Every structure is written in C-alpha cells, then in structure tokens.
Amino acid sequence: MDKKSPRDKWITVYGRKPVLEALHDPKLSVAKVVLADNATGHSMEEILRAAEQDGTPVERATASRVKWLAGNGKHDQGVVADVNAPRMTPLEEFVRDRGKRPTNVFLLDGVTNPGNVGMILRTATGAGFDGVILPRAGTPHVGPLVIKASAGVAFQAPIVNTSTAKAAVDLLRTAGYHVYGLSARSQDSLFRTGLAPRAVYVLGGETNGITVSTDSDLQIPLHAGVESLNVAVAAAIVAFEVTNRPGVPLAGH
C-alpha cells in the first residue's frame, strides 16, 4: 500500500485555545504539538502540561516555521498541533479500497466558505455518506473555521483529498462512477430519479457554480419563486435522500 503523506493523516489546528481544546478532548488523538521558540505565557504552560499528561510529543521550531505549518500568518499564536484524522485518505486510495461496492461521495467544486465546508462535512458524516472530496485547489484548509462549523465532526469525517475537482472527476469517471450535478435547469428531480450505485454528487461553489463536466444533472424542486438553496442546505437534502433510499447500504459497507 502507498505510504500516506502527513496531510492525508492529520488535520493541523493552530492557535492556543484550539490546540488546548484538542489536547483536552478525550475523543481526539494529537500526534504532536509544535511550539514557536519565542512563544511564552500562561496558556503555553497549560499546553505543555496537557501534552505531557497525554504523552503527546512537543517540538520547538522558529516562529516562521510555525506560521508555515499553520498556513496562516495571523492567527497561529505560536502553536500548531497535528490531530489524527482516521477517516481521511487520498482519492486514489479511497477508490481502490471501495472497489465495486456501492459508494456515494460529494465533490466540492469551488466551495470557498469555511462555514459551508464544515456544515457539509457534518451533514455527510451524519447521513452516512462514504466520502467528501476536498480539492486542495479552491477549497479552504480544514482549519479552525471549518472545524467549528462542523461542530468538531471534521476530525471524524470521511475526508478525501485530491488536487483539483477536474482531476477527481476524471479519476472517478474512469473508475465507473456516475457524476451528478445539481442544477435548477434540470428536468430530473432528485426525488424521482433512479440513482447509480456508485455516484459522485458535485456541489458547485458559491460564486461560479459547477465548473466540471457532469454525466447528468438533478434538480431539487423549489417553489414560490425561490431560485436556489445554500450549498450546505442542498448537500443535506441530497445526503439524506440518497442514504435513506431502500437498498442503500450504510457507509463503509
């Protein structure tokens, strides 16, 4: 099996309060904490104590290195932590592991709002979806804002990493997945259309909508002149409609 890269094993959190909360959360496993050489104060002492109690390794690094690890130059506060994300995986490995089993995944195509990403992760996990594909290009880093919007579920979510939305569609289509888009212009209702057993549901971005090619489109019927729904709301409707159809297996089966 291919060796996973660090970004396919851990979610990196930054900031003194988020790191301390991760260390104190019994449901989470923190792989390591990295502190800036110049980081001081009572909260840092708390982090060191919590890490020692949990047996979590602590490394020291330059302030610039910590900022680079956080991917955010303003809010790292001199500390980052790698939190184990047991269900996170690269797309190639996900497709290989799923084989020919029925599989339902979301693909985020330019969804840029961290709040929407977090809510989609929470909804998909709760509904039993098999994966949420997060392209590195065009999707926010799974950081504090996404984690907060997911109410902490992001750490346990079936996150699937890939480079771009187009690359994901190309790989999945080759593997036999049917690619569905959501479009108000489609004549096919989500609630009245037979769905493929291995399917990708593309969620278009808040600004540009869907940019990748789809095999067919589905509409969520709306009334009273309402033209569209928030992308996270649309995801919730799709997720529970798909997973509650007769004969649809639970996630992971």
CSV table of C-alpha atoms in Angstrom, one decimal, residues 35-248:
chain,number,residue,atom,x,y,z
A,35,LEU,CA,5.7,25.5,19.6
A,36,ALA,CA,7.5,28.6,18.4
A,37,ASP,CA,10.8,29.3,20.1
A,38,ASN,CA,9.5,32.7,21.2
A,39,ALA,CA,6.1,31.5,22.5
A,40,THR,CA,5.6,32.2,26.2
A,41,GLY,CA,2.8,32.8,28.6
A,42,HIS,CA,0.3,31.0,30.9
A,43,SER,CA,-1.6,29.4,28.0
A,44,MET,CA,1.6,27.9,26.7
A,45,GLU,CA,2.4,26.4,30.1
A,46,GLU,CA,-1.1,24.9,30.0
A,47,ILE,CA,-0.5,23.4,26.6
A,48,LEU,CA,2.8,21.9,27.8
A,49,ARG,CA,1.2,20.4,30.8
A,50,ALA,CA,-1.7,18.9,28.8
A,51,ALA,CA,0.7,17.5,26.2
A,52,GLU,CA,2.8,15.9,29.0
A,53,GLN,CA,-0.2,14.4,30.6
A,54,ASP,CA,-1.3,12.8,27.3
A,55,GLY,CA,2.2,11.8,26.3
A,56,THR,CA,2.0,14.0,23.2
A,57,PRO,CA,5.4,14.8,21.7
A,58,VAL,CA,6.2,18.6,21.7
A,59,GLU,CA,8.7,20.1,19.2
A,60,ARG,CA,10.2,23.5,19.1
A,61,ALA,CA,10.6,25.5,15.9
A,62,THR,CA,11.1,29.0,14.7
A,63,ALA,CA,8.2,31.3,14.6
A,64,SER,CA,8.3,31.4,10.8
A,65,ARG,CA,8.2,27.6,10.6
A,66,VAL,CA,5.1,27.5,12.8
A,67,LYS,CA,3.4,30.1,10.6
A,68,TRP,CA,4.3,28.0,7.6
A,69,LEU,CA,2.9,24.8,9.2
A,70,ALA,CA,-0.3,26.7,10.2
A,71,GLY,CA,-0.8,28.0,6.7
A,72,ASN,CA,-2.0,31.2,8.3
A,73,GLY,CA,0.3,34.1,9.2
A,74,LYS,CA,-2.0,35.9,11.6
A,75,HIS,CA,-3.7,33.5,13.9
A,76,ASP,CA,-1.3,30.7,14.8
A,77,GLN,CA,-0.3,32.4,18.1
A,78,GLY,CA,3.0,30.4,18.1
A,79,VAL,CA,1.5,26.9,18.3
A,80,VAL,CA,0.2,24.2,16.0
A,81,ALA,CA,-0.9,20.6,16.6
A,82,ASP,CA,-1.4,17.7,14.2
A,83,VAL,CA,-4.6,15.8,15.1
A,84,ASN,CA,-5.2,12.3,13.8
A,85,ALA,CA,-8.0,12.1,11.3
A,86,PRO,CA,-8.6,8.3,11.0
A,87,ARG,CA,-11.0,8.5,8.1
A,88,MET,CA,-9.1,10.9,5.9
A,89,THR,CA,-7.5,9.5,2.8
A,90,PRO,CA,-6.2,10.4,-0.7
A,91,LEU,CA,-8.7,9.9,-3.5
A,92,GLU,CA,-6.6,7.2,-5.3
A,93,GLU,CA,-6.5,5.1,-2.1
A,94,PHE,CA,-10.2,5.7,-1.5
A,95,VAL,CA,-11.2,4.5,-4.9
A,96,ARG,CA,-9.0,1.4,-4.6
A,97,ASP,CA,-10.4,0.5,-1.2
A,98,ARG,CA,-14.0,0.9,-2.2
A,99,GLY,CA,-13.6,-1.3,-5.3
A,100,LYS,CA,-17.0,-2.2,-6.8
A,101,ARG,CA,-19.0,-1.6,-3.7
A,102,PRO,CA,-22.0,0.9,-3.8
A,103,THR,CA,-20.5,4.3,-2.9
A,104,ASN,CA,-21.8,7.8,-2.5
A,105,VAL,CA,-19.5,10.8,-2.3
A,106,PHE,CA,-19.7,14.6,-2.5
A,107,LEU,CA,-17.2,16.6,-4.6
A,108,LEU,CA,-16.8,20.2,-3.6
A,109,ASP,CA,-16.2,22.2,-6.7
A,110,GLY,CA,-15.1,25.7,-5.6
A,111,VAL,CA,-16.9,25.8,-2.3
A,112,THR,CA,-14.9,28.5,-0.6
A,113,ASN,CA,-16.8,29.4,2.5
A,114,PRO,CA,-15.3,27.6,5.5
A,115,GLY,CA,-18.7,27.6,7.2
A,116,ASN,CA,-20.3,25.8,4.3
A,117,VAL,CA,-17.5,23.2,4.1
A,118,GLY,CA,-17.8,22.5,7.8
A,119,MET,CA,-21.6,22.0,7.7
A,120,ILE,CA,-21.2,19.8,4.6
A,121,LEU,CA,-18.7,17.6,6.5
A,122,ARG,CA,-21.0,17.3,9.5
A,123,THR,CA,-24.1,16.5,7.4
A,124,ALA,CA,-22.4,14.0,5.1
A,125,THR,CA,-20.9,12.2,8.1
A,126,GLY,CA,-24.2,12.2,10.0
A,127,ALA,CA,-26.1,10.9,6.9
A,128,GLY,CA,-23.6,8.1,6.3
A,129,PHE,CA,-22.1,9.3,3.1
A,130,ASP,CA,-18.9,7.4,2.2
A,131,GLY,CA,-16.8,10.5,1.4
A,132,VAL,CA,-16.4,14.2,0.9
A,133,ILE,CA,-13.8,15.1,-1.7
A,134,LEU,CA,-12.0,18.3,-0.9
A,135,PRO,CA,-9.7,19.5,-3.7
A,136,ARG,CA,-6.7,21.3,-2.5
A,137,ALA,CA,-7.2,23.9,-5.2
A,138,GLY,CA,-10.3,26.0,-4.4
A,139,THR,CA,-11.3,24.6,-1.1
A,140,PRO,CA,-10.4,26.0,2.3
A,141,HIS,CA,-7.9,24.3,4.5
A,142,VAL,CA,-9.6,22.2,7.2
A,143,GLY,CA,-8.7,24.7,9.9
A,144,PRO,CA,-10.4,26.2,12.9
A,145,LEU,CA,-13.3,27.8,11.0
A,146,VAL,CA,-14.2,24.6,9.2
A,147,ILE,CA,-13.8,22.6,12.4
A,148,LYS,CA,-16.0,25.0,14.3
A,149,ALA,CA,-18.7,24.9,11.6
A,150,SER,CA,-18.6,21.1,11.7
A,151,ALA,CA,-19.0,21.2,15.5
A,152,GLY,CA,-15.9,19.1,15.7
A,153,VAL,CA,-17.1,16.4,13.4
A,154,ALA,CA,-14.4,17.3,10.8
A,155,PHE,CA,-11.8,15.1,12.7
A,156,GLN,CA,-14.0,12.0,12.2
A,157,ALA,CA,-15.4,12.9,8.8
A,158,PRO,CA,-14.6,10.8,5.7
A,159,ILE,CA,-12.5,13.5,4.0
A,160,VAL,CA,-11.0,12.5,0.7
A,161,ASN,CA,-8.1,14.6,-0.6
A,162,THR,CA,-7.3,15.4,-4.2
A,163,SER,CA,-5.5,18.1,-6.2
A,164,THR,CA,-8.4,19.6,-8.3
A,165,ALA,CA,-12.1,19.0,-8.9
A,166,LYS,CA,-11.4,18.1,-12.5
A,167,ALA,CA,-8.7,15.5,-11.6
A,168,ALA,CA,-11.2,13.9,-9.2
A,169,VAL,CA,-14.0,13.7,-11.8
A,170,ASP,CA,-11.6,12.2,-14.4
A,171,LEU,CA,-10.4,9.5,-11.9
A,172,LEU,CA,-13.8,8.7,-10.6
A,173,ARG,CA,-15.4,8.5,-14.1
A,174,THR,CA,-12.7,6.2,-15.2
A,175,ALA,CA,-13.4,4.0,-12.1
A,176,GLY,CA,-17.1,3.7,-13.1
A,177,TYR,CA,-18.7,6.4,-11.0
A,178,HIS,CA,-21.6,8.4,-12.3
A,179,VAL,CA,-21.1,12.2,-11.9
A,180,TYR,CA,-24.3,14.1,-10.9
A,181,GLY,CA,-24.6,17.8,-10.8
A,182,LEU,CA,-27.3,19.9,-9.1
A,183,SER,CA,-29.0,22.3,-11.4
A,184,ALA,CA,-32.2,24.2,-11.3
A,185,ARG,CA,-32.5,23.9,-15.1
A,186,SER,CA,-32.6,20.1,-15.0
A,187,GLN,CA,-35.9,18.3,-15.6
A,188,ASP,CA,-34.9,15.4,-13.5
A,189,SER,CA,-36.0,15.6,-9.8
A,190,LEU,CA,-33.6,14.3,-7.2
A,191,PHE,CA,-36.6,12.6,-5.5
A,192,ARG,CA,-38.0,10.9,-8.7
A,193,THR,CA,-34.8,9.7,-10.4
A,194,GLY,CA,-33.1,6.4,-10.2
A,195,LEU,CA,-29.6,6.8,-9.0
A,196,ALA,CA,-26.4,5.0,-9.8
A,197,PRO,CA,-25.0,2.7,-7.0
A,198,ARG,CA,-21.6,4.4,-7.3
A,199,ALA,CA,-22.2,8.1,-7.6
A,200,VAL,CA,-20.4,11.5,-7.2
A,201,TYR,CA,-22.6,14.5,-6.3
A,202,VAL,CA,-20.9,17.7,-7.3
A,203,LEU,CA,-21.6,20.7,-5.1
A,204,GLY,CA,-20.8,23.9,-7.0
A,205,GLY,CA,-19.2,26.9,-5.5
A,206,GLU,CA,-21.0,29.9,-4.1
A,207,THR,CA,-19.8,32.2,-6.9
A,208,ASN,CA,-19.2,30.2,-10.1
A,209,GLY,CA,-21.3,27.1,-9.5
A,210,ILE,CA,-20.3,23.8,-11.1
A,211,THR,CA,-17.2,24.0,-13.3
A,212,VAL,CA,-16.5,20.3,-14.0
A,213,SER,CA,-18.3,18.1,-16.6
A,214,THR,CA,-21.2,16.0,-15.3
A,215,ASP,CA,-22.9,12.9,-16.7
A,216,SER,CA,-26.4,14.1,-15.7
A,217,ASP,CA,-28.0,16.8,-13.6
A,218,LEU,CA,-30.6,16.7,-10.9
A,219,GLN,CA,-32.8,19.4,-9.5
A,220,ILE,CA,-34.2,20.0,-6.1
A,221,PRO,CA,-37.7,21.3,-6.8
A,222,LEU,CA,-38.3,24.7,-5.3
A,223,HIS,CA,-41.5,26.8,-5.0
A,224,ALA,CA,-42.7,30.4,-4.6
A,225,GLY,CA,-40.0,31.9,-6.8
A,226,VAL,CA,-37.1,30.6,-4.7
A,227,GLU,CA,-34.2,30.1,-7.2
A,228,SER,CA,-31.6,28.3,-5.2
A,229,LEU,CA,-30.5,27.0,-1.9
A,230,ASN,CA,-27.4,27.5,0.2
A,231,VAL,CA,-24.9,24.8,-0.9
A,232,ALA,CA,-24.7,23.2,2.6
A,233,VAL,CA,-28.5,23.0,2.8
A,234,ALA,CA,-28.6,21.4,-0.7
A,235,ALA,CA,-26.0,18.9,0.5
A,236,ALA,CA,-28.1,17.9,3.4
A,237,ILE,CA,-31.1,17.3,1.2
A,238,VAL,CA,-29.1,15.2,-1.2
A,239,ALA,CA,-27.3,13.2,1.6
A,240,PHE,CA,-30.4,12.1,3.4
A,241,GLU,CA,-32.4,11.5,0.3
A,242,VAL,CA,-29.7,9.2,-1.1
A,243,THR,CA,-28.8,7.3,2.0
A,244,ASN,CA,-32.4,6.7,3.1
A,245,ARG,CA,-33.5,5.1,-0.2
A,246,PRO,CA,-34.3,1.4,0.1
A,247,GLY,CA,-31.4,-0.8,-0.5
A,248,VAL,CA,-28.7,1.8,0.1
